[in-house]
Amino acid sequence: MGKTMREVLDISAYLVVGPENTGGRPVREIIRAALHAGFTCVQIRSKEASARELIELLREAAEEIAAAGASERVALLADDRLDVVLAARKMGIKADGVHVGQSDVPPEICRAYLGEEAVVGLSARTDELIAYVREADVSAVDYFGAGPLHETATKPDCGLDSEGNIITRSFAEIRELAQASKIPVVVGGGVKLTDIPPLAQTGVDGFFVVSAVAGAPDPGKAAAELVKAWRENARKS
């Protein structure tokens, strides 16, 4: 029996994508380009798509991952929507799990519905970040998503504190976060190619991007440059 996706999870090069991010191009084309470049995880995220549209996006993504021969090593997740993942699975689509935020369905509920082999990611709390990741119950969680590194148009509410101010993360904070967390950490939010070398050297487990690939003139080239930069710089701190 092979290993579960949870056991082989690789969040080093993590694509987040939905139809509003692609400049009118098909989402599956962006995913195909990213997979060919070596991306290791795909999350479908859209605040505009209906449940049925999200299910279809998961189907297309799963087909692209299968076509790349990567179904056993590239995780396919949906943002927020436990219901969509459950429906997709019922329809025979290989959806591996869900990524939830602090105000979404709690990760332990996601775990209860999806089972022990599924992947469950959680956005780390913005306020008191380091203390939170050090003390949080992570028994149902496989990784933390943290950020933003920069202010980002694709998720303008990312990183707001209790008073509505945007908090961005310095590389020093991210290094401290990596050391404090009991589980892997992936960082994103406005990440560009020039950010990858210092980010990789903080000790976090990966980067996530939306616009840097989905909005690029040549998504495949952009994705390949990001993966190359990460691989050349990771763990050299």
mmCIF file of C-alpha atoms in Angstrom:
data_model
loop_
_atom_site.group_PDB
_atom_site.id
_atom_site.type_symbol
_atom_site.label_atom_id
_atom_site.label_comp_id
_atom_site.label_asym_id
_atom_site.label_seq_id
_atom_site.Cartn_x
_atom_site.Cartn_y
_atom_site.Cartn_z
ATOM 1 C CA MET A 1 0.000 0.000 0.000
ATOM 2 C CA GLY A 2 1.367 3.402 -1.030
ATOM 3 C CA LYS A 3 1.763 6.384 1.244
ATOM 4 C CA THR A 4 -1.141 8.758 1.765
ATOM 5 C CA MET A 5 -1.089 12.294 0.392
ATOM 6 C CA ARG A 6 -0.834 13.505 3.964
ATOM 7 C CA GLU A 7 2.402 11.534 4.368
ATOM 8 C CA VAL A 8 3.986 12.768 1.129
ATOM 9 C CA LEU A 9 2.670 16.347 1.308
ATOM 10 C CA ASP A 10 5.057 18.826 -0.317
ATOM 11 C CA ILE A 11 4.138 22.502 0.087
ATOM 12 C CA SER A 12 7.431 23.877 -1.239
ATOM 13 C CA ALA A 13 5.897 25.317 -4.438
ATOM 14 C CA TYR A 14 2.213 25.990 -3.843
ATOM 15 C CA LEU A 15 -0.133 27.456 -6.465
ATOM 16 C CA VAL A 16 -3.363 29.176 -5.426
ATOM 17 C CA VAL A 17 -5.646 29.896 -8.372
ATOM 18 C CA GLY A 18 -9.200 30.678 -9.409
ATOM 19 C CA PRO A 19 -10.881 32.106 -12.507
ATOM 20 C CA GLU A 20 -10.564 35.711 -11.299
ATOM 21 C CA ASN A 21 -6.743 35.431 -11.207
ATOM 22 C CA THR A 22 -5.881 34.248 -14.726
ATOM 23 C CA GLY A 23 -6.488 37.276 -16.941
ATOM 24 C CA GLY A 24 -9.242 35.431 -18.743
ATOM 25 C CA ARG A 25 -7.181 32.327 -19.471
ATOM 26 C CA PRO A 26 -8.490 28.862 -18.526
ATOM 27 C CA VAL A 27 -7.546 27.855 -14.982
ATOM 28 C CA ARG A 28 -6.491 24.412 -16.205
ATOM 29 C CA GLU A 29 -3.860 25.999 -18.498
ATOM 30 C CA ILE A 30 -2.275 27.814 -15.557
ATOM 31 C CA ILE A 31 -2.271 24.614 -13.495
ATOM 32 C CA ARG A 32 -0.754 22.634 -16.369
ATOM 33 C CA ALA A 33 2.057 25.172 -16.744
ATOM 34 C CA ALA A 34 2.765 25.198 -13.004
ATOM 35 C CA LEU A 35 2.849 21.401 -12.776
ATOM 36 C CA HIS A 36 5.212 21.173 -15.741
ATOM 37 C CA ALA A 37 7.490 23.663 -13.952
ATOM 38 C CA GLY A 38 7.577 21.539 -10.799
ATOM 39 C CA PHE A 39 4.885 22.992 -8.543
ATOM 40 C CA THR A 40 4.024 20.579 -5.747
ATOM 41 C CA CYS A 41 0.607 21.653 -4.448
ATOM 42 C CA VAL A 42 -2.510 23.203 -6.005
ATOM 43 C CA GLN A 43 -5.302 25.052 -4.222
ATOM 44 C CA ILE A 44 -8.497 26.113 -5.979
ATOM 45 C CA ARG A 45 -9.668 29.399 -4.480
ATOM 46 C CA SER A 46 -12.476 31.626 -5.702
ATOM 47 C CA LYS A 47 -14.842 33.931 -3.880
ATOM 48 C CA GLU A 48 -16.883 34.393 -7.074
ATOM 49 C CA ALA A 49 -17.390 30.848 -8.372
ATOM 50 C CA SER A 50 -20.461 28.836 -7.401
ATOM 51 C CA ALA A 51 -20.190 25.468 -5.689
ATOM 52 C CA ARG A 52 -20.742 23.672 -8.996
ATOM 53 C CA GLU A 53 -18.138 25.815 -10.727
ATOM 54 C CA LEU A 54 -15.669 25.019 -7.951
ATOM 55 C CA ILE A 55 -16.381 21.299 -8.302
ATOM 56 C CA GLU A 56 -15.699 21.570 -12.035
ATOM 57 C CA LEU A 57 -12.450 23.440 -11.345
ATOM 58 C CA LEU A 58 -11.409 20.660 -8.980
ATOM 59 C CA ARG A 59 -12.225 18.119 -11.690
ATOM 60 C CA GLU A 60 -10.109 19.979 -14.242
ATOM 61 C CA ALA A 61 -7.244 20.376 -11.772
ATOM 62 C CA ALA A 62 -7.364 16.684 -10.859
ATOM 63 C CA GLU A 63 -7.271 15.806 -14.568
ATOM 64 C CA GLU A 64 -4.208 17.990 -15.112
ATOM 65 C CA ILE A 65 -2.450 16.518 -12.084
ATOM 66 C CA ALA A 66 -3.221 12.998 -13.364
ATOM 67 C CA ALA A 67 -2.027 13.892 -16.869
ATOM 68 C CA ALA A 68 1.265 15.049 -15.332
ATOM 69 C CA GLY A 69 1.598 11.692 -13.580
ATOM 70 C CA ALA A 70 1.499 13.463 -10.245
ATOM 71 C CA SER A 71 -1.700 12.239 -8.579
ATOM 72 C CA GLU A 72 0.221 10.480 -5.809
ATOM 73 C CA ARG A 73 2.506 13.409 -4.968
ATOM 74 C CA VAL A 74 0.793 16.739 -5.801
ATOM 75 C CA ALA A 75 -1.984 17.602 -3.363
ATOM 76 C CA LEU A 76 -5.173 19.195 -4.686
ATOM 77 C CA LEU A 77 -7.018 21.326 -2.141
ATOM 78 C CA ALA A 78 -9.993 23.669 -2.079
ATOM 79 C CA ASP A 79 -9.999 26.917 -0.146
ATOM 80 C CA ASP A 80 -12.633 27.250 2.588
ATOM 81 C CA ARG A 81 -15.199 24.908 1.052
ATOM 82 C CA LEU A 82 -15.444 21.622 2.919
ATOM 83 C CA ASP A 83 -18.808 21.067 1.210
ATOM 84 C CA VAL A 84 -17.254 21.365 -2.243
ATOM 85 C CA VAL A 85 -14.486 18.888 -1.399
ATOM 86 C CA LEU A 86 -17.003 16.385 -0.038
ATOM 87 C CA ALA A 87 -19.214 16.777 -3.121
ATOM 88 C CA ALA A 88 -16.255 16.455 -5.494
ATOM 89 C CA ARG A 89 -15.109 13.280 -3.758
ATOM 90 C CA LYS A 90 -18.621 11.850 -3.977
ATOM 91 C CA MET A 91 -18.461 12.515 -7.726
ATOM 92 C CA GLY A 92 -15.218 10.585 -8.085
ATOM 93 C CA ILE A 93 -12.866 13.555 -8.223
ATOM 94 C CA LYS A 94 -9.515 13.130 -6.456
ATOM 95 C CA ALA A 95 -9.646 16.118 -4.123
ATOM 96 C CA ASP A 96 -7.063 15.635 -1.375
ATOM 97 C CA GLY A 97 -8.250 18.108 1.223
ATOM 98 C CA VAL A 98 -9.098 21.638 2.252
ATOM 99 C CA HIS A 99 -7.437 24.839 3.389
ATOM 100 C CA VAL A 100 -9.371 26.852 5.953
ATOM 101 C CA GLY A 101 -9.035 30.235 7.594
ATOM 102 C CA GLN A 102 -9.665 31.262 11.164
ATOM 103 C CA SER A 103 -13.332 32.074 10.459
ATOM 104 C CA ASP A 104 -14.079 28.976 8.355
ATOM 105 C CA VAL A 105 -15.159 25.465 9.387
ATOM 106 C CA PRO A 106 -12.748 24.400 12.171
ATOM 107 C CA PRO A 107 -9.943 22.081 11.045
ATOM 108 C CA GLU A 108 -10.966 19.324 13.467
ATOM 109 C CA ILE A 109 -14.423 19.247 11.812
ATOM 110 C CA CYS A 110 -12.796 19.093 8.378
ATOM 111 C CA ARG A 111 -10.647 16.215 9.602
ATOM 112 C CA ALA A 112 -13.694 14.384 10.978
ATOM 113 C CA TYR A 113 -15.486 14.594 7.631
ATOM 114 C CA LEU A 114 -12.510 14.028 5.314
ATOM 115 C CA GLY A 115 -10.716 11.321 7.268
ATOM 116 C CA GLU A 116 -7.205 10.743 8.529
ATOM 117 C CA GLU A 117 -5.605 10.544 5.090
ATOM 118 C CA ALA A 118 -6.796 13.966 3.909
ATOM 119 C CA VAL A 119 -4.743 17.162 3.945
ATOM 120 C CA VAL A 120 -6.013 20.004 6.128
ATOM 121 C CA GLY A 121 -4.251 23.373 6.014
ATOM 122 C CA LEU A 122 -4.966 26.346 8.265
ATOM 123 C CA SER A 123 -4.238 30.043 7.824
ATOM 124 C CA ALA A 124 -2.279 31.127 10.873
ATOM 125 C CA ARG A 125 -3.822 33.902 12.945
ATOM 126 C CA THR A 126 -2.531 37.375 12.083
ATOM 127 C CA ASP A 127 -2.580 38.863 15.583
ATOM 128 C CA GLU A 128 0.079 37.533 17.945
ATOM 129 C CA LEU A 129 1.274 35.229 15.188
ATOM 130 C CA ILE A 130 4.332 33.694 16.834
ATOM 131 C CA ALA A 131 2.558 32.998 20.123
ATOM 132 C CA TYR A 132 -0.369 31.519 18.217
ATOM 133 C CA VAL A 133 1.645 29.023 16.166
ATOM 134 C CA ARG A 134 3.637 28.023 19.239
ATOM 135 C CA GLU A 135 0.520 27.306 21.317
ATOM 136 C CA ALA A 136 -2.148 26.282 18.774
ATOM 137 C CA ASP A 137 -3.662 22.821 18.794
ATOM 138 C CA VAL A 138 -2.370 21.378 15.516
ATOM 139 C CA SER A 139 -3.555 17.803 16.000
ATOM 140 C CA ALA A 140 -5.938 18.114 13.032
ATOM 141 C CA VAL A 141 -3.714 20.379 10.890
ATOM 142 C CA ASP A 142 -0.972 19.458 8.426
ATOM 143 C CA TYR A 143 0.501 22.895 7.721
ATOM 144 C CA PHE A 144 0.095 26.601 8.429
ATOM 145 C CA GLY A 145 -0.343 29.223 5.728
ATOM 146 C CA ALA A 146 1.094 32.587 6.778
ATOM 147 C CA GLY A 147 1.458 36.050 5.340
ATOM 148 C CA PRO A 148 1.177 38.383 3.669
ATOM 149 C CA LEU A 149 4.763 39.097 2.807
ATOM 150 C CA HIS A 150 3.535 42.202 0.936
ATOM 151 C CA GLU A 151 0.168 43.867 0.462
ATOM 152 C CA THR A 152 -1.633 41.956 -2.277
ATOM 153 C CA ALA A 153 -4.510 42.832 -4.568
ATOM 154 C CA THR A 154 -5.617 39.190 -4.910
ATOM 155 C CA LYS A 155 -6.573 39.054 -1.238
ATOM 156 C CA PRO A 156 -6.846 42.619 0.096
ATOM 157 C CA ASP A 157 -8.164 41.460 3.492
ATOM 158 C CA CYS A 158 -5.160 39.202 4.047
ATOM 159 C CA GLY A 159 -3.214 40.060 7.173
ATOM 160 C CA LEU A 160 -5.603 42.507 8.807
ATOM 161 C CA ASP A 161 -5.262 43.078 12.518
ATOM 162 C CA SER A 162 -8.211 43.642 14.865
ATOM 163 C CA GLU A 163 -8.335 47.334 13.908
ATOM 164 C CA GLY A 164 -8.282 46.679 10.161
ATOM 165 C CA ASN A 165 -4.645 47.598 9.586
ATOM 166 C CA ILE A 166 -2.601 45.465 7.204
ATOM 167 C CA ILE A 167 0.208 43.575 8.878
ATOM 168 C CA THR A 168 2.949 42.364 6.559
ATOM 169 C CA ARG A 169 5.673 39.941 7.582
ATOM 170 C CA SER A 170 9.393 40.615 7.672
ATOM 171 C CA PHE A 171 11.852 37.849 6.872
ATOM 172 C CA ALA A 172 13.023 37.978 10.498
ATOM 173 C CA GLU A 173 9.455 37.308 11.673
ATOM 174 C CA ILE A 174 9.103 34.485 9.182
ATOM 175 C CA ARG A 175 12.327 32.898 10.418
ATOM 176 C CA GLU A 176 11.001 33.072 13.985
ATOM 177 C CA LEU A 177 7.689 31.620 12.798
ATOM 178 C CA ALA A 178 9.441 28.671 11.157
ATOM 179 C CA GLN A 179 11.306 27.935 14.376
ATOM 180 C CA ALA A 180 8.177 28.282 16.544
ATOM 181 C CA SER A 181 5.798 26.128 14.504
ATOM 182 C CA LYS A 182 5.323 22.452 15.285
ATOM 183 C CA ILE A 183 4.085 21.807 11.721
ATOM 184 C CA PRO A 184 5.259 22.922 8.259
ATOM 185 C CA VAL A 185 4.708 26.540 7.212
ATOM 186 C CA VAL A 186 4.039 27.971 3.738
ATOM 187 C CA VAL A 187 4.296 31.744 3.226
ATOM 188 C CA GLY A 188 2.770 33.952 0.564
ATOM 189 C CA GLY A 189 0.970 37.174 -0.105
ATOM 190 C CA GLY A 190 2.424 39.236 -2.927
ATOM 191 C CA VAL A 191 5.475 36.968 -3.264
ATOM 192 C CA LYS A 192 7.664 37.768 -6.276
ATOM 193 C CA LEU A 193 10.703 36.027 -7.747
ATOM 194 C CA THR A 194 13.097 38.356 -5.901
ATOM 195 C CA ASP A 195 11.526 37.316 -2.575
ATOM 196 C CA ILE A 196 12.212 33.610 -3.041
ATOM 197 C CA PRO A 197 15.921 33.447 -2.066
ATOM 198 C CA PRO A 198 15.526 35.257 1.293
ATOM 199 C CA LEU A 199 12.232 33.466 1.971
ATOM 200 C CA ALA A 200 13.785 30.061 1.300
ATOM 201 C CA GLN A 201 16.571 30.857 3.734
ATOM 202 C CA THR A 202 14.168 31.512 6.636
ATOM 203 C CA GLY A 203 13.568 27.786 7.099
ATOM 204 C CA VAL A 204 9.885 27.767 6.120
ATOM 205 C CA ASP A 205 8.711 24.812 4.076
ATOM 206 C CA GLY A 206 7.455 26.616 0.998
ATOM 207 C CA PHE A 207 5.989 29.625 -0.763
ATOM 208 C CA PHE A 208 2.528 30.163 -2.182
ATOM 209 C CA VAL A 209 1.687 32.435 -5.092
ATOM 210 C CA VAL A 210 -1.337 33.571 -7.043
ATOM 211 C CA SER A 211 -0.498 36.472 -9.358
ATOM 212 C CA ALA A 212 3.180 35.630 -9.773
ATOM 213 C CA VAL A 213 2.126 32.640 -11.887
ATOM 214 C CA ALA A 214 -1.577 33.044 -12.768
ATOM 215 C CA GLY A 215 -1.136 36.683 -13.768
ATOM 216 C CA ALA A 216 2.205 36.305 -15.535
ATOM 217 C CA PRO A 217 2.470 36.846 -19.318
ATOM 218 C CA ASP A 218 4.127 33.414 -19.531
ATOM 219 C CA PRO A 219 2.894 31.357 -16.545
ATOM 220 C CA GLY A 220 5.142 28.393 -17.329
ATOM 221 C CA LYS A 221 8.295 30.506 -17.454
ATOM 222 C CA ALA A 222 7.333 32.378 -14.283
ATOM 223 C CA ALA A 223 6.568 29.131 -12.451
ATOM 224 C CA ALA A 224 9.857 27.539 -13.533
ATOM 225 C CA GLU A 225 11.850 30.562 -12.324
ATOM 226 C CA LEU A 226 10.150 30.441 -8.926
ATOM 227 C CA VAL A 227 10.763 26.695 -8.493
ATOM 228 C CA LYS A 228 14.404 27.022 -9.567
ATOM 229 C CA ALA A 229 15.029 29.886 -7.150
ATOM 230 C CA TRP A 230 13.434 27.977 -4.283
ATOM 231 C CA ARG A 231 15.415 24.800 -4.933
ATOM 232 C CA GLU A 232 18.685 26.709 -5.178
ATOM 233 C CA ASN A 233 18.185 28.582 -1.921
ATOM 234 C CA ALA A 234 16.144 26.385 0.429
ATOM 235 C CA ARG A 235 17.823 25.266 3.638
ATOM 236 C CA LYS A 236 21.062 27.147 2.911
ATOM 237 C CA SER A 237 20.680 29.368 5.933
#
